[in-house]
One Martini backbone bead per residue (centre of mass of N, CA, C, O) as a GRO file, in nm:
protein
  222
    1LYS     BB    1   0.070   1.910  -1.933
    2PHE     BB    2   0.101   1.629  -1.756
    3LYS     BB    3   0.250   1.773  -1.500
    4ASP     BB    4   0.037   1.997  -1.453
    5TRP     BB    5  -0.156   1.773  -1.380
    6MET     BB    6   0.003   1.541  -1.222
    7ALA     BB    7   0.156   1.734  -0.954
    8PRO     BB    8  -0.112   1.792  -0.777
    9LEU     BB    9  -0.237   1.529  -0.738
   10ILE     BB   10  -0.014   1.403  -0.583
   11SER     BB   11   0.014   1.628  -0.340
   12LYS     BB   12  -0.321   1.570  -0.294
   13MET     BB   13  -0.287   1.249  -0.193
   14HIS     BB   14  -0.084   1.273   0.004
   15ASP     BB   15  -0.212   1.455   0.196
   16GLU     BB   16  -0.441   1.245   0.234
   17GLN     BB   17  -0.276   1.008   0.372
   18ASP     BB   18  -0.131   1.254   0.619
   19GLU     BB   19  -0.434   1.264   0.763
   20LYS     BB   20  -0.461   0.962   0.778
   21TRP     BB   21  -0.219   0.940   0.884
   22MET     BB   22  -0.327   1.096   1.178
   23GLU     BB   23  -0.632   0.968   1.266
   24GLN     BB   24  -0.506   0.668   1.343
   25ALA     BB   25  -0.271   0.776   1.497
   26LYS     BB   26  -0.494   0.883   1.756
   27GLN     BB   27  -0.629   0.594   1.735
   28LEU     BB   28  -0.436   0.480   1.861
   29VAL     BB   29  -0.359   0.694   2.103
   30ASN     BB   30  -0.703   0.609   2.249
   31SER     BB   31  -0.681   0.339   2.263
   32ASP     BB   32  -0.702   0.030   2.444
   33GLY     BB   33  -0.694  -0.270   2.294
   34ALA     BB   34  -0.978  -0.417   2.285
   35ASP     BB   35  -1.020  -0.402   1.971
   36GLU     BB   36  -0.820  -0.673   1.824
   37LYS     BB   37  -0.970  -0.733   1.530
   38GLU     BB   38  -0.933  -0.447   1.411
   39PRO     BB   39  -0.739  -0.324   1.349
   40ILE     BB   40  -0.521  -0.071   1.251
   41LYS     BB   41  -0.444   0.045   0.962
   42PRO     BB   42  -0.255   0.141   0.686
   43PHE     BB   43  -0.228   0.383   0.502
   44SER     BB   44  -0.257   0.365   0.101
   45TYR     BB   45  -0.280   0.324  -0.196
   46THR     BB   46  -0.305   0.241  -0.520
   47PRO     BB   47  -0.284   0.185  -0.817
   48SER     BB   48  -0.532   0.199  -0.884
   49GLU     BB   49  -0.669   0.372  -0.751
   50PHE     BB   50  -0.470   0.617  -0.866
   51ILE     BB   51  -0.636   0.549  -1.145
   52ALA     BB   52  -0.920   0.650  -1.056
   53ARG     BB   53  -0.856   0.882  -1.021
   54MET     BB   54  -0.766   1.012  -1.266
   55GLY     BB   55  -1.049   0.936  -1.392
   56LYS     BB   56  -1.178   1.128  -1.191
   57GLU     BB   57  -1.020   1.422  -1.267
   58ILE     BB   58  -1.054   1.413  -1.540
   59ASN     BB   59  -1.326   1.450  -1.720
   60ASN     BB   60  -1.312   1.276  -1.992
   61GLU     BB   61  -1.445   1.100  -2.212
   62ASP     BB   62  -1.178   1.048  -2.394
   63SER     BB   63  -1.153   0.859  -2.152
   64VAL     BB   64  -1.095   0.536  -2.041
   65LEU     BB   65  -1.085   0.621  -1.699
   66TYR     BB   66  -1.333   0.794  -1.698
   67TRP     BB   67  -1.540   0.457  -1.811
   68ALA     BB   68  -1.387   0.307  -1.543
   69TYR     BB   69  -1.481   0.499  -1.288
   70LYS     BB   70  -1.785   0.504  -1.329
   71ASN     BB   71  -1.837   0.176  -1.362
   72ASP     BB   72  -1.574   0.036  -1.125
   73ILE     BB   73  -1.341  -0.026  -1.296
   74PRO     BB   74  -0.993  -0.208  -1.239
   75VAL     BB   75  -0.676  -0.070  -1.280
   76PHE     BB   76  -0.420  -0.230  -1.344
   77CYS     BB   77  -0.052  -0.161  -1.280
   78PRO     BB   78   0.233  -0.333  -1.145
   79ALA     BB   79   0.388  -0.040  -1.375
   80LEU     BB   80   0.353   0.269  -1.284
   81THR     BB   81   0.667   0.351  -1.266
   82ASP     BB   82   0.694   0.314  -1.588
   83GLY     BB   83   0.725   0.591  -1.640
   84SER     BB   84   0.566   0.900  -1.626
   85VAL     BB   85   0.445   0.867  -1.344
   86GLY     BB   86   0.719   0.755  -1.238
   87ASP     BB   87   0.870   1.053  -1.285
   88MET     BB   88   0.698   1.199  -1.102
   89ILE     BB   89   0.715   1.067  -0.825
   90TYR     BB   90   0.980   1.151  -0.796
   91PHE     BB   91   1.026   1.419  -0.828
   92HIS     BB   92   0.839   1.467  -0.583
   93SER     BB   93   1.018   1.300  -0.366
   94TYR     BB   94   1.202   1.545  -0.329
   95LYS     BB   95   0.946   1.752  -0.257
   96ARG     BB   96   0.808   1.524  -0.083
   97PRO     BB   97   0.819   1.298   0.086
   98GLY     BB   98   0.613   0.994   0.139
   99PHE     BB   99   0.510   0.887  -0.082
  100THR     BB  100   0.266   0.594  -0.105
  101LEU     BB  101   0.191   0.232  -0.311
  102ASP     BB  102   0.017  -0.040  -0.221
  103ILE     BB  103   0.047  -0.346  -0.410
  104SER     BB  104  -0.046  -0.553  -0.257
  105ARG     BB  105  -0.372  -0.498  -0.247
  106ASP     BB  106  -0.391  -0.560  -0.547
  107ILE     BB  107  -0.267  -0.861  -0.549
  108ARG     BB  108  -0.551  -0.919  -0.416
  109ARG     BB  109  -0.742  -0.793  -0.589
  110ILE     BB  110  -0.714  -0.987  -0.834
  111ASN     BB  111  -0.742  -1.244  -0.728
  112ASP     BB  112  -0.992  -1.244  -0.595
  113LEU     BB  113  -1.150  -1.149  -0.840
  114SER     BB  114  -1.076  -1.471  -0.973
  115VAL     BB  115  -1.177  -1.668  -0.735
  116GLN     BB  116  -1.470  -1.512  -0.717
  117SER     BB  117  -1.556  -1.620  -0.984
  118TYR     BB  118  -1.761  -1.797  -1.174
  119GLY     BB  119  -1.594  -1.677  -1.479
  120THR     BB  120  -1.351  -1.638  -1.662
  121GLY     BB  121  -1.198  -1.409  -1.925
  122GLN     BB  122  -0.891  -1.323  -2.155
  123ILE     BB  123  -0.789  -1.046  -2.341
  124ILE     BB  124  -0.444  -1.037  -2.483
  125ILE     BB  125  -0.236  -0.731  -2.523
  126GLY     BB  126   0.089  -0.918  -2.557
  127GLY     BB  127   0.301  -0.877  -2.340
  128GLY     BB  128   0.412  -0.957  -2.075
  129LEU     BB  129   0.376  -0.871  -1.775
  130VAL     BB  130   0.019  -0.818  -1.908
  131LYS     BB  131  -0.012  -1.154  -1.941
  132HIS     BB  132   0.063  -1.282  -1.675
  133HIS     BB  133  -0.059  -1.133  -1.430
  134THR     BB  134  -0.306  -1.211  -1.510
  135CYS     BB  135  -0.307  -1.527  -1.559
  136ASN     BB  136  -0.186  -1.579  -1.235
  137ALA     BB  137  -0.490  -1.489  -1.138
  138ASN     BB  138  -0.606  -1.749  -1.278
  139LEU     BB  139  -0.422  -1.952  -1.098
  140MET     BB  140  -0.610  -1.917  -0.859
  141ARG     BB  141  -0.866  -2.085  -1.017
  142ASN     BB  142  -0.719  -2.324  -1.218
  143GLY     BB  143  -0.822  -2.092  -1.479
  144ALA     BB  144  -0.900  -2.002  -1.749
  145ASP     BB  145  -1.222  -2.052  -1.936
  146TYR     BB  146  -1.109  -1.803  -2.144
  147SER     BB  147  -0.919  -1.734  -2.419
  148VAL     BB  148  -0.692  -1.479  -2.589
  149TYR     BB  149  -0.399  -1.392  -2.798
  150ILE     BB  150  -0.236  -1.070  -2.913
  151ASN     BB  151   0.062  -1.140  -3.123
  152THR     BB  152   0.444  -1.131  -3.206
  153GLY     BB  153   0.507  -1.399  -3.088
  154HIS     BB  154   0.733  -1.652  -3.021
  155GLU     BB  155   0.918  -1.915  -2.873
  156PHE     BB  156   1.210  -1.899  -3.031
  157ASP     BB  157   1.234  -1.620  -2.814
  158GLY     BB  158   1.159  -1.660  -2.470
  159SER     BB  159   0.906  -1.537  -2.470
  160ASP     BB  160   0.607  -1.429  -2.337
  161GLY     BB  161   0.485  -1.363  -2.591
  162GLY     BB  162   0.534  -1.701  -2.682
  163ALA     BB  163   0.400  -1.777  -2.547
  164SER     BB  164   0.142  -2.061  -2.503
  165PRO     BB  165  -0.162  -2.200  -2.481
  166ASP     BB  166  -0.009  -2.423  -2.313
  167GLU     BB  167   0.199  -2.302  -2.098
  168ALA     BB  168  -0.097  -2.200  -1.959
  169ILE     BB  169  -0.199  -2.552  -1.948
  170SER     BB  170   0.008  -2.623  -1.744
  171TRP     BB  171   0.003  -2.463  -1.499
  172GLY     BB  172  -0.320  -2.306  -1.480
  173LYS     BB  173  -0.445  -2.084  -1.611
  174ILE     BB  174  -0.593  -2.266  -1.863
  175ARG     BB  175  -0.793  -2.486  -1.881
  176ILE     BB  176  -0.798  -2.783  -2.019
  177THR     BB  177  -1.128  -2.708  -2.130
  178ALA     BB  178  -1.030  -2.489  -2.271
  179ASP     BB  179  -1.044  -2.250  -2.612
  180PRO     BB  180  -0.775  -2.154  -2.726
  181VAL     BB  181  -0.656  -1.840  -2.865
  182LYS     BB  182  -0.439  -1.730  -3.094
  183VAL     BB  183  -0.329  -1.409  -3.257
  184CYS     BB  184  -0.098  -1.366  -3.466
  185ALA     BB  185  -0.104  -0.969  -3.452
  186ASP     BB  186  -0.160  -0.668  -3.537
  187ALA     BB  187  -0.364  -0.526  -3.251
  188THR     BB  188  -0.422  -0.272  -3.394
  189ILE     BB  189  -0.573  -0.445  -3.635
  190VAL     BB  190  -0.726  -0.710  -3.469
  191PHE     BB  191  -0.948  -0.570  -3.272
  192PRO     BB  192  -1.116  -0.393  -3.403
  193LEU     BB  193  -1.243  -0.629  -3.537
  194ILE     BB  194  -1.334  -0.823  -3.338
  195VAL     BB  195  -1.514  -0.637  -3.140
  196SER     BB  196  -1.696  -0.606  -3.376
  197GLN     BB  197  -1.795  -0.941  -3.408
  198THR     BB  198  -1.890  -0.923  -3.109
  199PHE     BB  199  -1.944  -0.715  -2.869
  200ALA     BB  200  -2.065  -0.492  -3.107
  201LYS     BB  201  -2.276  -0.626  -3.322
  202ASP     BB  202  -2.496  -0.633  -3.037
  203VAL     BB  203  -2.543  -0.490  -2.783
  204GLU     BB  204  -2.813  -0.472  -2.680
  205GLU     BB  205  -2.849  -0.790  -2.692
  206TRP     BB  206  -2.578  -0.788  -2.439
  207LYS     BB  207  -2.714  -0.618  -2.254
  208GLU     BB  208  -2.966  -0.854  -2.196
  209SER     BB  209  -2.778  -1.080  -2.101
  210THR     BB  210  -2.614  -0.916  -1.865
  211LYS     BB  211  -2.840  -0.887  -1.703
  212ASP     BB  212  -2.814  -0.954  -1.358
  213CYS     BB  213  -2.526  -0.990  -1.359
  214ILE     BB  214  -2.314  -1.212  -1.122
  215CYS     BB  215  -1.925  -1.240  -1.141
  216TRP     BB  216  -1.916  -1.244  -0.858
  217LEU     BB  217  -1.818  -1.325  -0.510
  218PRO     BB  218  -1.848  -1.161  -0.236
  219ASP     BB  219  -1.740  -1.107   0.045
  220GLY     BB  220  -1.795  -1.406   0.250
  221GLU     BB  221  -1.878  -1.567   0.036
  222GLU     BB  222  -1.994  -1.923  -0.063
   0.00000   0.00000   0.00000
């Protein structure tokens, strides 16, 4: 079922990519080189744009990606190809080579969101790539202001998940003025409890307190 839904979507995005490339090629041919301030940048989707498109196309209110798309919340996945989506891209590449995803724009996007934010907080469920990628983005702004780890990793096993908040502070990924917490527990059990006693405890009051809140600086503003 997933294959039947994903394969046509990849083909459709591939068509859009090639159409954009043709437009850019025509612009380049017709350009006299006078407008050097705005060079033509080769078009490719990023993993986060790919995920947003999935949220748009699925059009199902039971989907987390659907609500992320509807609320313009970027979902980053630097390991997008590690799983079924990667399998589908692999199969597509034999049927029709040339579809590309631009990870460099995504790393810039997540790091810029961090750098341009007035303050950052991170709730990291699990370890490995997602934990390191989030912490590393906060490194670009001299550390997160708030941090909560939820995982079952321990320092003795040498895993990224086992690294304590103190390790992140030593790298500048969490600010030394922060008061980070690590919860050593199964996230599927404790995370719903944490949410129920924080964000979801009084949703209307939280919405009112964050009304008109500006979370980050727009591009070009200092």
